[in-house]
PDB file of C-alpha atoms in Angstrom:
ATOM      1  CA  UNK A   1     -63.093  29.018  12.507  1.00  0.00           C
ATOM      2  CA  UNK A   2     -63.438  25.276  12.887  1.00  0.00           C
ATOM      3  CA  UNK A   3     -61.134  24.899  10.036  1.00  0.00           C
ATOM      4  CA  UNK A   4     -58.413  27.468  11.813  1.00  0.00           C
ATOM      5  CA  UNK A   5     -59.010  24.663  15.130  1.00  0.00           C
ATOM      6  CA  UNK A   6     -58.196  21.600  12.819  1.00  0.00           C
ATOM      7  CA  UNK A   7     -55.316  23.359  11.157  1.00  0.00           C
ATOM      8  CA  UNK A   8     -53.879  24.385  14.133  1.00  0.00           C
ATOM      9  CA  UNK A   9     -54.304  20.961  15.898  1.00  0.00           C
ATOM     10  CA  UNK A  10     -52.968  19.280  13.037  1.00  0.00           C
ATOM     11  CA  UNK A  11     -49.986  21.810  13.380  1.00  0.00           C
ATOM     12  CA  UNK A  12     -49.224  20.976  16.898  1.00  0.00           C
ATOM     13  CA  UNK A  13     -49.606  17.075  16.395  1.00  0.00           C
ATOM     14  CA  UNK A  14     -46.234  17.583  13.579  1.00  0.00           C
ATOM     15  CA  UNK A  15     -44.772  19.545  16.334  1.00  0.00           C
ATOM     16  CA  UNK A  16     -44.937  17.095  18.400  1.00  0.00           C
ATOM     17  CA  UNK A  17     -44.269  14.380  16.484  1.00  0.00           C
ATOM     18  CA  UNK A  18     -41.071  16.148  15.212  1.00  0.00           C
ATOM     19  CA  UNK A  19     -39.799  16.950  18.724  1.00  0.00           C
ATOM     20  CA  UNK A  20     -40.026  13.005  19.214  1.00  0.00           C
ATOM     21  CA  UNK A  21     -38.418  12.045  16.208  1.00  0.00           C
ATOM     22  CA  UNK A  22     -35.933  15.122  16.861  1.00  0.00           C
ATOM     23  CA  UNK A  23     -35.237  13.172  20.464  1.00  0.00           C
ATOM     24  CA  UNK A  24     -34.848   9.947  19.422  1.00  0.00           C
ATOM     25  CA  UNK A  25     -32.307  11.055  16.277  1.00  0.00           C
ATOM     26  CA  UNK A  26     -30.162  13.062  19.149  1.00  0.00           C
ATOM     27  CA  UNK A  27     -30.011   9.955  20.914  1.00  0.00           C
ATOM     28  CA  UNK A  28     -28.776   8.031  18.339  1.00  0.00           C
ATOM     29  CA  UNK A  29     -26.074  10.512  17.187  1.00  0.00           C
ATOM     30  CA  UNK A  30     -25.025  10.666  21.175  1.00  0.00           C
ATOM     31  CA  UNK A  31     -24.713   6.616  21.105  1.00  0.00           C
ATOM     32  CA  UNK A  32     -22.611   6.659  17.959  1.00  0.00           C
ATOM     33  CA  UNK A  33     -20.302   9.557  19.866  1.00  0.00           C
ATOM     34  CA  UNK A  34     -19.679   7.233  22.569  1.00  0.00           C
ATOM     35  CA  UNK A  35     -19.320   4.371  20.662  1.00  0.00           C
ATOM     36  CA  UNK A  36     -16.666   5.818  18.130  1.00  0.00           C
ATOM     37  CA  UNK A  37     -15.210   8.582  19.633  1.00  0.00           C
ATOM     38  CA  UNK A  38     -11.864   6.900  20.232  1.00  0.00           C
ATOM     39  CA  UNK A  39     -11.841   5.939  16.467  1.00  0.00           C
ATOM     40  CA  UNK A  40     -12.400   9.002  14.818  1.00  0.00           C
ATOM     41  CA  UNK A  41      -9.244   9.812  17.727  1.00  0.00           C
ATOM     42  CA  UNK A  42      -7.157   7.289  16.423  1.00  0.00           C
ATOM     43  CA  UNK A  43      -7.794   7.891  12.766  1.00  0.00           C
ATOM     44  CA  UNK A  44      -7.218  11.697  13.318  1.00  0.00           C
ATOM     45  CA  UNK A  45      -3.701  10.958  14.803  1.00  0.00           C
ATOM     46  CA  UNK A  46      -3.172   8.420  11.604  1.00  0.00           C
ATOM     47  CA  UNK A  47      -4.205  10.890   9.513  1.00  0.00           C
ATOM     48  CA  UNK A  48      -2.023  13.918  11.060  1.00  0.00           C
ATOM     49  CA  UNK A  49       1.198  11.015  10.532  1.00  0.00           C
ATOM     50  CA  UNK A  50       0.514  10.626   7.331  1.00  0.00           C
ATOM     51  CA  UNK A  51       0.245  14.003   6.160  1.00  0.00           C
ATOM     52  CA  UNK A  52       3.931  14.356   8.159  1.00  0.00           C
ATOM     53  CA  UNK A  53       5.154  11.366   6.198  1.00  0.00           C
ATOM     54  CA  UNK A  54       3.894  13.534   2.797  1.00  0.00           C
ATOM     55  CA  UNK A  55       5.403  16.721   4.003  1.00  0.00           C
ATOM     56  CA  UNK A  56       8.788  15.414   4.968  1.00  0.00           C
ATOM     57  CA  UNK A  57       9.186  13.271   1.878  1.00  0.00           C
ATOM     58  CA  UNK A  58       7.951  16.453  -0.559  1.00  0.00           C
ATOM     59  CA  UNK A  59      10.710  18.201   1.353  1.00  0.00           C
ATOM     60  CA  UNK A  60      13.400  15.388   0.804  1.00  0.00           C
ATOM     61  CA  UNK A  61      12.459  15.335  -2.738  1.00  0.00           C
ATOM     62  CA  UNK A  62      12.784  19.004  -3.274  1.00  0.00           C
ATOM     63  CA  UNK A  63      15.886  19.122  -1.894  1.00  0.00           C
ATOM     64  CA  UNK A  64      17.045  17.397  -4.835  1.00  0.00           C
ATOM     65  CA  UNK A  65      15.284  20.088  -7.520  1.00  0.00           C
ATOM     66  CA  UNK A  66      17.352  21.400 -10.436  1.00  0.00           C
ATOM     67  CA  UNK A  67      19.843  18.629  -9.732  1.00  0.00           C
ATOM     68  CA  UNK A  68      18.133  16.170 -11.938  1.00  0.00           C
ATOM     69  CA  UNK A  69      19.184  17.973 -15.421  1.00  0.00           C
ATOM     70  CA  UNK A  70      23.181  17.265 -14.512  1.00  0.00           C
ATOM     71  CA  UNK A  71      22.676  14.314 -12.073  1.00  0.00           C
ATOM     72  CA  UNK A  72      23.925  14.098  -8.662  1.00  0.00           C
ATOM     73  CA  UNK A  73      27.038  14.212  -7.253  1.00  0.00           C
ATOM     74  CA  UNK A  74      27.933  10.924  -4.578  1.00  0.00           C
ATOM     75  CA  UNK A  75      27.819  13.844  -2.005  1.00  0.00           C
ATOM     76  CA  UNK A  76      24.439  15.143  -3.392  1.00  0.00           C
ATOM     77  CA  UNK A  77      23.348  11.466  -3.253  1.00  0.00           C
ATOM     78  CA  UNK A  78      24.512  10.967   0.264  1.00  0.00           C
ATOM     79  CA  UNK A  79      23.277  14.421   1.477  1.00  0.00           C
ATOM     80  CA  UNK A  80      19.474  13.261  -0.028  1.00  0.00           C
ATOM     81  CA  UNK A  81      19.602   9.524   1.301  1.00  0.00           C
ATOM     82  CA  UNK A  82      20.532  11.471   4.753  1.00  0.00           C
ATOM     83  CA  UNK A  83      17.417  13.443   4.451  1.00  0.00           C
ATOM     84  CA  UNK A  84      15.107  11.188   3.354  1.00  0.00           C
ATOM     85  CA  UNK A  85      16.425   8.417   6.378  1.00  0.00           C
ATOM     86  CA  UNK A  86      16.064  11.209   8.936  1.00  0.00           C
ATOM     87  CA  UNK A  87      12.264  12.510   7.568  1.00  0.00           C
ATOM     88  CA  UNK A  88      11.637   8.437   7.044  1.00  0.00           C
ATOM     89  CA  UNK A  89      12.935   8.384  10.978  1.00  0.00           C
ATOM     90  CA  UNK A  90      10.442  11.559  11.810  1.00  0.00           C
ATOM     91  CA  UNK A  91       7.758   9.692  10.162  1.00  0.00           C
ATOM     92  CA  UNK A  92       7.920   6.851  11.792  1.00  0.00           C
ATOM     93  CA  UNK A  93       8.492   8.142  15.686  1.00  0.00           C
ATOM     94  CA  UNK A  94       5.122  10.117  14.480  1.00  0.00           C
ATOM     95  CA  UNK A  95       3.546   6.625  13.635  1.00  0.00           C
ATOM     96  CA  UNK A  96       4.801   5.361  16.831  1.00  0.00           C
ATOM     97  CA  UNK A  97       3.145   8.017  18.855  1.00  0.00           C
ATOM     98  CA  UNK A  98      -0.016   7.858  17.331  1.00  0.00           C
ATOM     99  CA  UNK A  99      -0.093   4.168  17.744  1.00  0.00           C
ATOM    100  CA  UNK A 100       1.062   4.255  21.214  1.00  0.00           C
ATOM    101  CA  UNK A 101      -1.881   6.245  21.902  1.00  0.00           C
ATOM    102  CA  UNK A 102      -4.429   4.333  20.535  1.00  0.00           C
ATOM    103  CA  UNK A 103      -6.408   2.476  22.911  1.00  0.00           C
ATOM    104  CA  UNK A 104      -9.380   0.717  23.140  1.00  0.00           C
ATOM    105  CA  UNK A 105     -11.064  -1.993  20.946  1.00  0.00           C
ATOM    106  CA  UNK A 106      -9.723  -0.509  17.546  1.00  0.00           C
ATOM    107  CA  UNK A 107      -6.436  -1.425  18.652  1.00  0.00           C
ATOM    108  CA  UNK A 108      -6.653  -4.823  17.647  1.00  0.00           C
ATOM    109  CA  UNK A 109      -8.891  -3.433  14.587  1.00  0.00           C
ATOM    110  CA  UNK A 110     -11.491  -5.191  16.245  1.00  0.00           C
ATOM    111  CA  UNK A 111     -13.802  -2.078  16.083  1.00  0.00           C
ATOM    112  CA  UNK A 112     -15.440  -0.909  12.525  1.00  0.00           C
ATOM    113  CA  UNK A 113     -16.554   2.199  11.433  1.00  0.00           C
ATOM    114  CA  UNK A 114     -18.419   1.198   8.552  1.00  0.00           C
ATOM    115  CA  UNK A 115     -21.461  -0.120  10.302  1.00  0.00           C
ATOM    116  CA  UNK A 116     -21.840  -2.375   8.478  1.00  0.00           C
ATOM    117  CA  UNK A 117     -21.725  -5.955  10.075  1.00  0.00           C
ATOM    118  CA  UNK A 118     -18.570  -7.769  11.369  1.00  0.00           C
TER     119      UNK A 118
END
């Protein structure tokens, strides 16, 4: 029985200990929320641009399939410049936007994600 006692006290005293330790980790994933919230924001939007920028590029370059056995006409030429300038134009208001809505210390890039030291 005295055994069952220790056991069990020795149970609750890792309970405990791991409720603490539980605490103080929560705390320190809350600060990091705070802290780099409007990052992970900002690189989101970057990251949404970019994959625009691949889309509309994979489209402007399949708009030119099958055309590349016989080479392209000057109008076929013109047609794809016209494409890719208007997707390059798409990408780039979608670069503007996300950059217009970044605020905040990363702005400047002054902010790091790394955590490692500045």
């Amino acid at each position: 029985m005295a055994a069952t006692q220790r056991e069990l006290a020795d149970t609750e005293h890792r309970l405990r200990e791991s409720e603490r330790e539980l605490g103080v980790l929560r705390a320190k994933l809350e600060s990091v929320r705070t802290e780099y919230e409007p990052s992970f924001g900002a690189l989101a939007r970057h990251a949404r641009a970019g994959r625009e920028l691949a889309v509309a590029l994979r489209e402007a370059a399949d708009a030119g399939d099958g055309a590349a056995d016989w080479g392209l006409s000057l109008a076929e030429v013109a047609a794809l410049t016209a494409t890719v300038e208007q997707r390059l134009a798409d990408a780039d208001r979608a670069l503007s936007r996300a950059l217009a809505e970044r605020g905040g210390p990363e702005a400047d890039g002054a902010k790091k994600i790394t955590g490692s030291p500045a």
